[in-house]
Short mmCIF file of C-alpha atoms and ligand atoms in Angstrom, two decimals:
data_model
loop_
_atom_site.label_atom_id
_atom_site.label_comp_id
_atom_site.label_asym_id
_atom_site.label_seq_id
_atom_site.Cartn_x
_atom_site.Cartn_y
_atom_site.Cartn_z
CA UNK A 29 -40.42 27.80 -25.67
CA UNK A 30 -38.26 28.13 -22.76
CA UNK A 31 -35.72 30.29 -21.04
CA UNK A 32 -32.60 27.77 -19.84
CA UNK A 33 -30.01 28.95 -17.05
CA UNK A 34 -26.95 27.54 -15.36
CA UNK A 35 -26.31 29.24 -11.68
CA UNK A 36 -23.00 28.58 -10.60
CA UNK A 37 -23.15 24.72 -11.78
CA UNK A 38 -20.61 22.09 -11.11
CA UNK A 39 -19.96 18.21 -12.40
CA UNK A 40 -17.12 16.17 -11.37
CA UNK A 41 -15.79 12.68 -12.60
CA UNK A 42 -13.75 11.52 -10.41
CA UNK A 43 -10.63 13.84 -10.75
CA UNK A 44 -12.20 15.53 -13.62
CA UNK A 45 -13.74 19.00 -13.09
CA UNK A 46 -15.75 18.55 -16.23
CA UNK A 47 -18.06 21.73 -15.60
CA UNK A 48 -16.46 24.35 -13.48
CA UNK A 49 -19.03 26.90 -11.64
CA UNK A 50 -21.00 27.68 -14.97
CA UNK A 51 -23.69 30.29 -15.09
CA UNK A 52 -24.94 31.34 -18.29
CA UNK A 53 -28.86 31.71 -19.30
CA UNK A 54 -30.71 31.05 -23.01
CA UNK A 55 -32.90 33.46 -23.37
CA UNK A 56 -36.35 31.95 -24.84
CA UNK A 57 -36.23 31.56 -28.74
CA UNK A 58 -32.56 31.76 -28.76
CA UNK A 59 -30.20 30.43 -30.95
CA UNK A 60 -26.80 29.45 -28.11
CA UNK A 61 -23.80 27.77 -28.76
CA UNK A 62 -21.29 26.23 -26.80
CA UNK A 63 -18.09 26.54 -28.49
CA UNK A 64 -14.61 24.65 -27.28
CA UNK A 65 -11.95 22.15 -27.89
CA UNK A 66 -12.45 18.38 -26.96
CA UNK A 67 -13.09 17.52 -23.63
CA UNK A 68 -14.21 21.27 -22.42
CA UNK A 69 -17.41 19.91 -20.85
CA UNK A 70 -19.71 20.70 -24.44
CA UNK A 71 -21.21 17.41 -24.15
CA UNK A 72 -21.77 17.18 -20.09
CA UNK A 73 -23.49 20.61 -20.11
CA UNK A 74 -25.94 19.01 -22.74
CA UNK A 75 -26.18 16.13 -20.21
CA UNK A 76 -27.04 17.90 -17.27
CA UNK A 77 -29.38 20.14 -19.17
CA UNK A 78 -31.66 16.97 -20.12
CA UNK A 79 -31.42 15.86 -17.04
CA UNK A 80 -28.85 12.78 -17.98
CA UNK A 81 -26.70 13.72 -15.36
CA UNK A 82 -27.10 15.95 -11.79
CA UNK A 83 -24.85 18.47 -11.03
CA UNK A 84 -22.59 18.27 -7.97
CA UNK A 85 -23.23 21.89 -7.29
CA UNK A 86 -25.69 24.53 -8.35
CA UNK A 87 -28.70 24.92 -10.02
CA UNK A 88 -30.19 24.13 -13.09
CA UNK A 89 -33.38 26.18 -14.38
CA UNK A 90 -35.97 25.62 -17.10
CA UNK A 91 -38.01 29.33 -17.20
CA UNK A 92 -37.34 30.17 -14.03
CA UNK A 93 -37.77 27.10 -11.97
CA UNK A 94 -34.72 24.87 -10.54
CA UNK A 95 -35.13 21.48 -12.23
CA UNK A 96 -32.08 19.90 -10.58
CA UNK A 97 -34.64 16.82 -9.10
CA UNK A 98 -37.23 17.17 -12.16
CA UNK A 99 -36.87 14.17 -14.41
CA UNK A 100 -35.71 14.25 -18.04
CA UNK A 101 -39.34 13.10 -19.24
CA UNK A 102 -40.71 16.37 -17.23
CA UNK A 103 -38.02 18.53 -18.34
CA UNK A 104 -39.40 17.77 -21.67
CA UNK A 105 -35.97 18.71 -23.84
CA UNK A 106 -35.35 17.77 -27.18
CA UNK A 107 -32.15 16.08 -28.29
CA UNK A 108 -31.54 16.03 -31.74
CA UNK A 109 -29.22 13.59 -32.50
CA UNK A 110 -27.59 12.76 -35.38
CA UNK A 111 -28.96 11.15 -38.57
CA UNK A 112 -27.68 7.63 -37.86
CA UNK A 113 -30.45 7.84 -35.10
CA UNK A 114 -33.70 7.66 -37.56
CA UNK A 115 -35.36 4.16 -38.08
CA UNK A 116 -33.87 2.86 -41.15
CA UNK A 117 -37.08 0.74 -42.17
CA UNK A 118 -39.68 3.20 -41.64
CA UNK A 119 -40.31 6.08 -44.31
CA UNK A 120 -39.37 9.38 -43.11
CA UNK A 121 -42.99 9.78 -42.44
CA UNK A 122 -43.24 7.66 -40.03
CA UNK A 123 -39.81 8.35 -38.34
CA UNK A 124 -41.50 11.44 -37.72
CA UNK A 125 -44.59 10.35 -36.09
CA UNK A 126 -42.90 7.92 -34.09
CA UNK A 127 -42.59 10.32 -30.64
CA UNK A 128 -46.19 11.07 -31.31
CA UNK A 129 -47.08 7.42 -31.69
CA UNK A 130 -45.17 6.28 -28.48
CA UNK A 131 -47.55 8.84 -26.90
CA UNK A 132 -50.84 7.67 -27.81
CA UNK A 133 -51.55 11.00 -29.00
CA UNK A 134 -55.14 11.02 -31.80
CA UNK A 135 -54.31 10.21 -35.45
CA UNK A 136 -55.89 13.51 -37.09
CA UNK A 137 -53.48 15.45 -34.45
CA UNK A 138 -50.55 13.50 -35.20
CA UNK A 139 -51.04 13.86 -38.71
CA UNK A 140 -51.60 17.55 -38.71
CA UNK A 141 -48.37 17.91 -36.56
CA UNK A 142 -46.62 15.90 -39.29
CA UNK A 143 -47.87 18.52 -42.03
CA UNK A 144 -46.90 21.44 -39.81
CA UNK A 145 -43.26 20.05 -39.48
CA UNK A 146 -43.03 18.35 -43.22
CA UNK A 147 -43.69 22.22 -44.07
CA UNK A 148 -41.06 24.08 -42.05
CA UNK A 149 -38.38 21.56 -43.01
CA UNK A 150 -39.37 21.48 -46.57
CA UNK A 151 -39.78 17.74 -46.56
CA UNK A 152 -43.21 17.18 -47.94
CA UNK A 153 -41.99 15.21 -51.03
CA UNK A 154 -39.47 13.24 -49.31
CA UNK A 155 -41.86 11.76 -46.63
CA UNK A 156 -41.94 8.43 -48.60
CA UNK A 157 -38.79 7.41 -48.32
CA UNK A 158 -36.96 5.56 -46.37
CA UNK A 159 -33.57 7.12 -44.91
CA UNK A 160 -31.01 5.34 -47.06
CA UNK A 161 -32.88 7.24 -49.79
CA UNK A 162 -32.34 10.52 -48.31
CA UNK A 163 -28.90 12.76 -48.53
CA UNK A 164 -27.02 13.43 -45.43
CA UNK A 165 -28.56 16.88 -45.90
CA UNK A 166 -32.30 15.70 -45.97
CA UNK A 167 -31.94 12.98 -43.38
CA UNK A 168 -30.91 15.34 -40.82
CA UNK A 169 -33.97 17.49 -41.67
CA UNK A 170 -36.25 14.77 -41.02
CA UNK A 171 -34.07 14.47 -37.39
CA UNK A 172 -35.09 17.86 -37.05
CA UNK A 173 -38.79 17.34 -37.70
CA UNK A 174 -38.73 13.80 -35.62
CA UNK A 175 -37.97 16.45 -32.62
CA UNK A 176 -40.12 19.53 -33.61
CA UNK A 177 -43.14 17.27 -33.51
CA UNK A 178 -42.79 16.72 -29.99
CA UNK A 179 -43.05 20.49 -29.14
CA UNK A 180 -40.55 20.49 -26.72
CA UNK A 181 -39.24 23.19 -23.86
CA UNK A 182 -35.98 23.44 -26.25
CA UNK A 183 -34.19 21.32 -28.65
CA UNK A 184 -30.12 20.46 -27.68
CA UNK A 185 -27.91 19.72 -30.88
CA UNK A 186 -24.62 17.82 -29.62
CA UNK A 187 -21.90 18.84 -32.70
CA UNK A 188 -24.94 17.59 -35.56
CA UNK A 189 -23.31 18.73 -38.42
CA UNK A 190 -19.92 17.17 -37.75
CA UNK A 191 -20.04 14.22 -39.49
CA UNK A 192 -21.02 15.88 -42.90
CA UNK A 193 -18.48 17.07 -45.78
CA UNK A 194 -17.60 20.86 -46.11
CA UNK A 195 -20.11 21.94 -48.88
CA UNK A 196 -22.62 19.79 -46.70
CA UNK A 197 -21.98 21.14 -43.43
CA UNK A 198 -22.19 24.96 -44.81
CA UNK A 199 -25.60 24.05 -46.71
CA UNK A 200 -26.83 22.71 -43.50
CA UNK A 201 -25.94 25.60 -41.27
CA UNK A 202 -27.93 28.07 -42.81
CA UNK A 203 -30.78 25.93 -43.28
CA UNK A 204 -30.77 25.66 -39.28
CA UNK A 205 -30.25 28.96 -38.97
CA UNK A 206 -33.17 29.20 -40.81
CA UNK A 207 -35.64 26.44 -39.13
CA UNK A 208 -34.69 28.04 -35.88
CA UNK A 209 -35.63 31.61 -36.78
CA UNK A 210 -39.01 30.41 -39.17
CA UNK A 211 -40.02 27.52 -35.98
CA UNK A 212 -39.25 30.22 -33.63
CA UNK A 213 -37.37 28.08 -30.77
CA UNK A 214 -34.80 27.48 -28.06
CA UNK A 215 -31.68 25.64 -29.60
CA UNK A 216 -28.80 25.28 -27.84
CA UNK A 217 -26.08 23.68 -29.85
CA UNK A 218 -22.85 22.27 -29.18
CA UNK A 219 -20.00 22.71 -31.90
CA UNK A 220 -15.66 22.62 -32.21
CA UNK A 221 -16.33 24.37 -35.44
CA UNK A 222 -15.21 28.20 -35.09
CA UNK A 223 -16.66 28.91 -38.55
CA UNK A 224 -20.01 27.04 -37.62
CA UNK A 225 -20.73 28.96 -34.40
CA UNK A 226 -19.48 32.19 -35.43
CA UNK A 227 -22.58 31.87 -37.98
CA UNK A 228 -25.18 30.42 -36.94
CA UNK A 229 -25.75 32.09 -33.33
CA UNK A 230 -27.46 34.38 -32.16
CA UNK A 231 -25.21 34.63 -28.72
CA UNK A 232 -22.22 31.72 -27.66
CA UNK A 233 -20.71 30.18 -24.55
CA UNK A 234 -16.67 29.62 -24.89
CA UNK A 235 -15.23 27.00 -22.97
CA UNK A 236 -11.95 26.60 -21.91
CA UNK A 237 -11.72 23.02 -18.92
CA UNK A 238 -15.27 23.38 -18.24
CA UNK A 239 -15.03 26.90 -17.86
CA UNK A 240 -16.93 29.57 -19.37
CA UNK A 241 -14.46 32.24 -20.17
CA UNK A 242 -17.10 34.40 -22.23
CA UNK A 243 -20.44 34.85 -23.29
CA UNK A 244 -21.65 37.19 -26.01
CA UNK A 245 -22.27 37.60 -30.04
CA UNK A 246 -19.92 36.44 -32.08
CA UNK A 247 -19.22 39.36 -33.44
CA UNK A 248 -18.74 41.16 -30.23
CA UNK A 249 -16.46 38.57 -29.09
CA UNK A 250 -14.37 38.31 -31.89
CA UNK A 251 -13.97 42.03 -31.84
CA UNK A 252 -13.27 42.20 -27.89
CA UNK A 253 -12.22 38.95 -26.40
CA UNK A 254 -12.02 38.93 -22.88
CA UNK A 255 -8.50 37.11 -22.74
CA UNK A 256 -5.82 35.97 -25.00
CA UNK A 257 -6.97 32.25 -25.12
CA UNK A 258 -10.46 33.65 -26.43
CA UNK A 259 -8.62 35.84 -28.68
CA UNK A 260 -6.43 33.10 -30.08
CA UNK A 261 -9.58 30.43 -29.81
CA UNK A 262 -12.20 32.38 -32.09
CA UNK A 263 -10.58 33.45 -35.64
CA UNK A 264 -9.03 32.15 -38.78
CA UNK A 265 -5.47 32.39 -39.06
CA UNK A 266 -5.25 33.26 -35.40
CA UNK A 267 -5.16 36.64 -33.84
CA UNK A 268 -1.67 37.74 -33.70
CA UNK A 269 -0.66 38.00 -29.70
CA UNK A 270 2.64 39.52 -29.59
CA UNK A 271 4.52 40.53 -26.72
CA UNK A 272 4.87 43.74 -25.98
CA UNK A 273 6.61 46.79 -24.10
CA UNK A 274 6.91 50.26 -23.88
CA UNK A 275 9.90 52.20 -25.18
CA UNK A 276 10.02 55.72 -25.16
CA UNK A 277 6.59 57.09 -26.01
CA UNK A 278 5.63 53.64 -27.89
CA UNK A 279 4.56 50.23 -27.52
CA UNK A 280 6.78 48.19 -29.57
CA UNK A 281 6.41 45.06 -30.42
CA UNK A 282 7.72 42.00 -32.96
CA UNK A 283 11.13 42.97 -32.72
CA UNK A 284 10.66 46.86 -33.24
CA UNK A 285 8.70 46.07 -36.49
CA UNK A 286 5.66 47.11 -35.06
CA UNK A 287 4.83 50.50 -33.08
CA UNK A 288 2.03 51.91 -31.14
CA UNK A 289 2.14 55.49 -30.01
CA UNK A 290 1.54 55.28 -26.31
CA UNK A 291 -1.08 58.21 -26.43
CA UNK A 292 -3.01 55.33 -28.73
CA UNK A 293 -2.53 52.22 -26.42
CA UNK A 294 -3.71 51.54 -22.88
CA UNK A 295 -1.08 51.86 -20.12
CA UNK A 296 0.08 48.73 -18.99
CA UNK A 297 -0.15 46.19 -21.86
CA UNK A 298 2.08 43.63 -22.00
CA UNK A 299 0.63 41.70 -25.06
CA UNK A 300 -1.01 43.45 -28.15
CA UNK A 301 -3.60 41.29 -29.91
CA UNK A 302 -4.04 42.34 -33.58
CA UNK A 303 -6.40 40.28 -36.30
CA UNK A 304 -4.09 39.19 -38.98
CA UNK A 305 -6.89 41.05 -41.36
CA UNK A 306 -6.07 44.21 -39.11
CA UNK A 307 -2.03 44.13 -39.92
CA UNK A 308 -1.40 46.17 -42.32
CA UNK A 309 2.17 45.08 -44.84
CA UNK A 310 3.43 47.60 -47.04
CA UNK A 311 7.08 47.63 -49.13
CA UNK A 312 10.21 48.28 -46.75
CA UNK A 313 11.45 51.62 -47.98
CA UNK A 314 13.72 52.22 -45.20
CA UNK A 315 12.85 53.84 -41.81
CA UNK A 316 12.19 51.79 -38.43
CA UNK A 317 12.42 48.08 -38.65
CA UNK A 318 11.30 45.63 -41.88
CA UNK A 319 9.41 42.01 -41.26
CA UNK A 320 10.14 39.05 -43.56
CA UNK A 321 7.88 37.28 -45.41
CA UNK A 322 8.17 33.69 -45.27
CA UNK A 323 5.62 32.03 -46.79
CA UNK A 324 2.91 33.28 -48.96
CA UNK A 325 -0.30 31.61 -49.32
CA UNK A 326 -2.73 32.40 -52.36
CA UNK A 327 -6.38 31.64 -51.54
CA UNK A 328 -8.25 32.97 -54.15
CA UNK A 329 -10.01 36.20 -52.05
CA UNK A 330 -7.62 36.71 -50.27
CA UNK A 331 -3.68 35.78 -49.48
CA UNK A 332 -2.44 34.59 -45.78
CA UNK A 333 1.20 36.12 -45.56
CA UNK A 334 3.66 34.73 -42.86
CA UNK A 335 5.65 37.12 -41.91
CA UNK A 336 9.36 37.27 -39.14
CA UNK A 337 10.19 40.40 -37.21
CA UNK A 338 12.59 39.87 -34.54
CA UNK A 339 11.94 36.06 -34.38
CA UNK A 340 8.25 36.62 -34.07
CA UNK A 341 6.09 34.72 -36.42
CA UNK A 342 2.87 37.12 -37.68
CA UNK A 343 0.49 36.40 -39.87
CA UNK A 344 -1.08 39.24 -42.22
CA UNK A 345 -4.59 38.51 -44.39
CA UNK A 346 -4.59 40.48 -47.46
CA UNK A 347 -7.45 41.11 -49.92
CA UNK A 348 -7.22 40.03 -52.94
CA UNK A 349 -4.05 38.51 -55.03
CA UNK A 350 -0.91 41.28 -53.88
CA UNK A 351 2.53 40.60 -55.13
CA UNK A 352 4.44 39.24 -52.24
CA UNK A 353 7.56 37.28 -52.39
CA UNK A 354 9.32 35.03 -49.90
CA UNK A 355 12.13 36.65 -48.47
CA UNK A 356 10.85 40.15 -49.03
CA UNK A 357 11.53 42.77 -46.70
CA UNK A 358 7.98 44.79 -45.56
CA UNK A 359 7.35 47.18 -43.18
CA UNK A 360 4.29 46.21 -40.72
CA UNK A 361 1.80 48.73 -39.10
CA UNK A 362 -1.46 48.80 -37.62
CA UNK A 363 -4.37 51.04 -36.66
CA UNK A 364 -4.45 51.02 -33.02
CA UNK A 365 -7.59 51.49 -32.34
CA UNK A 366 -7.77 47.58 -33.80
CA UNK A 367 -5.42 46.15 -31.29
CA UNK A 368 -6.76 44.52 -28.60
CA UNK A 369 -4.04 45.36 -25.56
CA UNK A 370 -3.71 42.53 -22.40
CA UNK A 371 -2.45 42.77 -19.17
CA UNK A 372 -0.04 40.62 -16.93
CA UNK A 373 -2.22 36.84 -17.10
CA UNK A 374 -4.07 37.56 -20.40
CA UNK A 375 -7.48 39.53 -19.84
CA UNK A 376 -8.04 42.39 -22.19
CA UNK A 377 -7.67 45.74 -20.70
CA UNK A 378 -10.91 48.25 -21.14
CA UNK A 379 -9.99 50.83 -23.41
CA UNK A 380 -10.34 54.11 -21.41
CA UNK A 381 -11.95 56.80 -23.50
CA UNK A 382 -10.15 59.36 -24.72
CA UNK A 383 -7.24 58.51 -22.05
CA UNK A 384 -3.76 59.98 -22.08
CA UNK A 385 -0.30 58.47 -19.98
P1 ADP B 2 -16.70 17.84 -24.86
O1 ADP B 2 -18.10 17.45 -25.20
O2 ADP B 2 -16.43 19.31 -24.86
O3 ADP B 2 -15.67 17.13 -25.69
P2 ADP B 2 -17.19 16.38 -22.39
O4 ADP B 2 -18.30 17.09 -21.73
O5 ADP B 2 -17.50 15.13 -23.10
O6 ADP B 2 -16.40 17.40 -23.33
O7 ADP B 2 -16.08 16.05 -21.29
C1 ADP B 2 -15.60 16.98 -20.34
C2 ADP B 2 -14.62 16.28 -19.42
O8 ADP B 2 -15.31 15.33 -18.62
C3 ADP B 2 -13.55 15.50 -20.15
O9 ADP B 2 -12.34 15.63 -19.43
C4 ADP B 2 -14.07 14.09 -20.14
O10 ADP B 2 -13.00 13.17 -20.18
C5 ADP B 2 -14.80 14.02 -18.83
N1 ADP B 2 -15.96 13.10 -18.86
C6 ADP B 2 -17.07 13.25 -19.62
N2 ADP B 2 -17.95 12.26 -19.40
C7 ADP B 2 -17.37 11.44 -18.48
C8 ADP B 2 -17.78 10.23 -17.82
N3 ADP B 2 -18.98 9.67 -18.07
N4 ADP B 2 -16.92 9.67 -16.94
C9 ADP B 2 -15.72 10.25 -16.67
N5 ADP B 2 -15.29 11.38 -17.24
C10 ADP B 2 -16.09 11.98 -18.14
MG1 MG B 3 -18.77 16.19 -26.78
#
């Protein structure tokens, strides 16, 4: 399996920068993600990767070696498309030695390839059927084996899941999560779904026009986003971005509703970021400056509260079922070593250790 790597790469349309200068590189065996809205150049990069389209600058490598003139039959990528894409008159058996087939390659190795796949996917005692017998779930499995059969440099996965209702689409993310770790490959996969990346990668790409604006775990990302449209782009409700300035020896911001000692902050904020799982809403009993609550919504686990403090809308994510009424005055704090402080044009400011203004 195979290492993959932008170097500053470039693809225009016309007037449309649809990749802008991206470098990023899959390690080998690695489960990526691109994550962005529409139209962030998801797709393209997928392109360019099999060798669909050339890039208008850069370089494109495949372990090491620039590809940029190699052919997508050399380049030997797997796209796994959809499940619309399998032969609807041939079993599932035979969908999967189709690739094998087209390449002339010996009967006892195609059908020991076929085995080896049918048993990863757990599809043994579905190879019979054709796909209109199969569940979303299973046909995109056999998808999944139609490309692992072909051995591939890496397999590319263009939003796969998409189509598929909720309790479908969460089913089928684990089980990739799990062919990819069992198989042992390169996936890069392309997603819109915050929920879907955040769990199924191992590392992701986040595009914003083409851009990449960061690179990392999820994890690590969502806990230190390099700028307030990553911040706002990765979570659910929305991080909290809330303008910000010093008075006196705090940061204050929401109205006065919400303080930060400035010994705790880092100098020159001008937007705190705060998780709405990381705002803390207590009764108003006086003292400093109370939020609102406006609306209150009951999920089960956990309640979303909006909340108004000096005609800033916040939203707070509270465990659990808490007594909370509409129109209720609360007072709002935080620990600051959760907020996430950003400078003049949005990018996060390092957190000095130990620092004092
Ligand atoms: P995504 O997959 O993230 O939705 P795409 O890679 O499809 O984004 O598109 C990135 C940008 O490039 C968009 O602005 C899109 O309109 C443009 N684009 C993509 N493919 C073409 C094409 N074949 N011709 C012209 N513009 C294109
Ligand atoms: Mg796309």
């Amino acid at each position: 399996m195979a290492e993959i790597a932008f170097r500053n790469v470039t693809k225009r349309y016309k007037d449309t920068l649809a990749v802008d200068d991206a470098s990023f590189t899959v390690a080998e065996n690695e489960f990526f993600c691109f994550f962005g809205p529409p139209l962030s150049g998801k797709s393209t990069i997928l392109r360019l990767i099999l060798g669909l389209e050339k890039p208008d600058a850069g370089e494109i490598l495949i372990d090491g070696r620039v590809v940029n003139d190699t052919s997508p039959a050399a380049r030997n990528i797997a796209m796994v498309f959809q499940n619309l894409a399998l032969f609807p008159h041939m079993s599932a058996a035979d969908n999967v030695r189709f690739p094998l087939k087209e390449r002339h390659e010996p009967p006892a190795r195609i059908e020991a390839r076929l085995k080896d796949a049918a048993e990863k996917l757990h599809i043994g005692h579905i190879l019979h059927k054709l796909p209109g017998q199969l569940s979303g779930g299973e046909r995109q499995r056999v998808a999944i084996a139609r490309a692992l059969v072909r051995d591939p440099a890496a397999y590319l996965m263009d939003d796969p899941i998409s189509a598929l209702d909720a309790r479908l689409r969460e089913e089928t993310r684990v089980e990739l999560k799990r062919i990819q770790r069992e198989a042992g490959r390169t996936l890069i996969y392309v997603t819109h779904d915050q929920e879907e990346a955040m769990s199924v990668a191992d590392r992701m790409a986040i595009l914003e026009r083409g851009a990449i604006r960061q690179v990392g775990r999820p994890v690590d990302i969502y806990d230190n986003p390099a700028t307030t449209y990553v911040a706002r782009f990765l979570g659910s409700p929305v991080m909290n971005i809330l303008a910000t300035r010093r008075m006196g020896s705090d940061y204050e911001a929401a109205g006065r509703a919400l303080r930060v000692a400035a010994e705790d902050a880092v100098a020159g904020a001008v937007e705190l970021g705060l998780r709405p799982e990381d705002l803390h809403v207590a009764p108003w009993e006086g003292g400093g400056e109370p939020a609102t609550v406006t609306e209150v919504e009951p999920l089960g686990g956990y309640t979303v509260v909006t909340l108004k403090a000096g005609d800033q809308p916040l939203r707070a994510m509270l465990r659990g079922q808490p007594e909370m009424r509409v129109g209720a005055q609360v007072a709002l704090s935080c620990d600051p070593a959760k907020v996430i402080y950003f400078g003049a044009g949005g990018a996060a400011l390092p957190r000095v250790r130990g620092a004092r203004q």
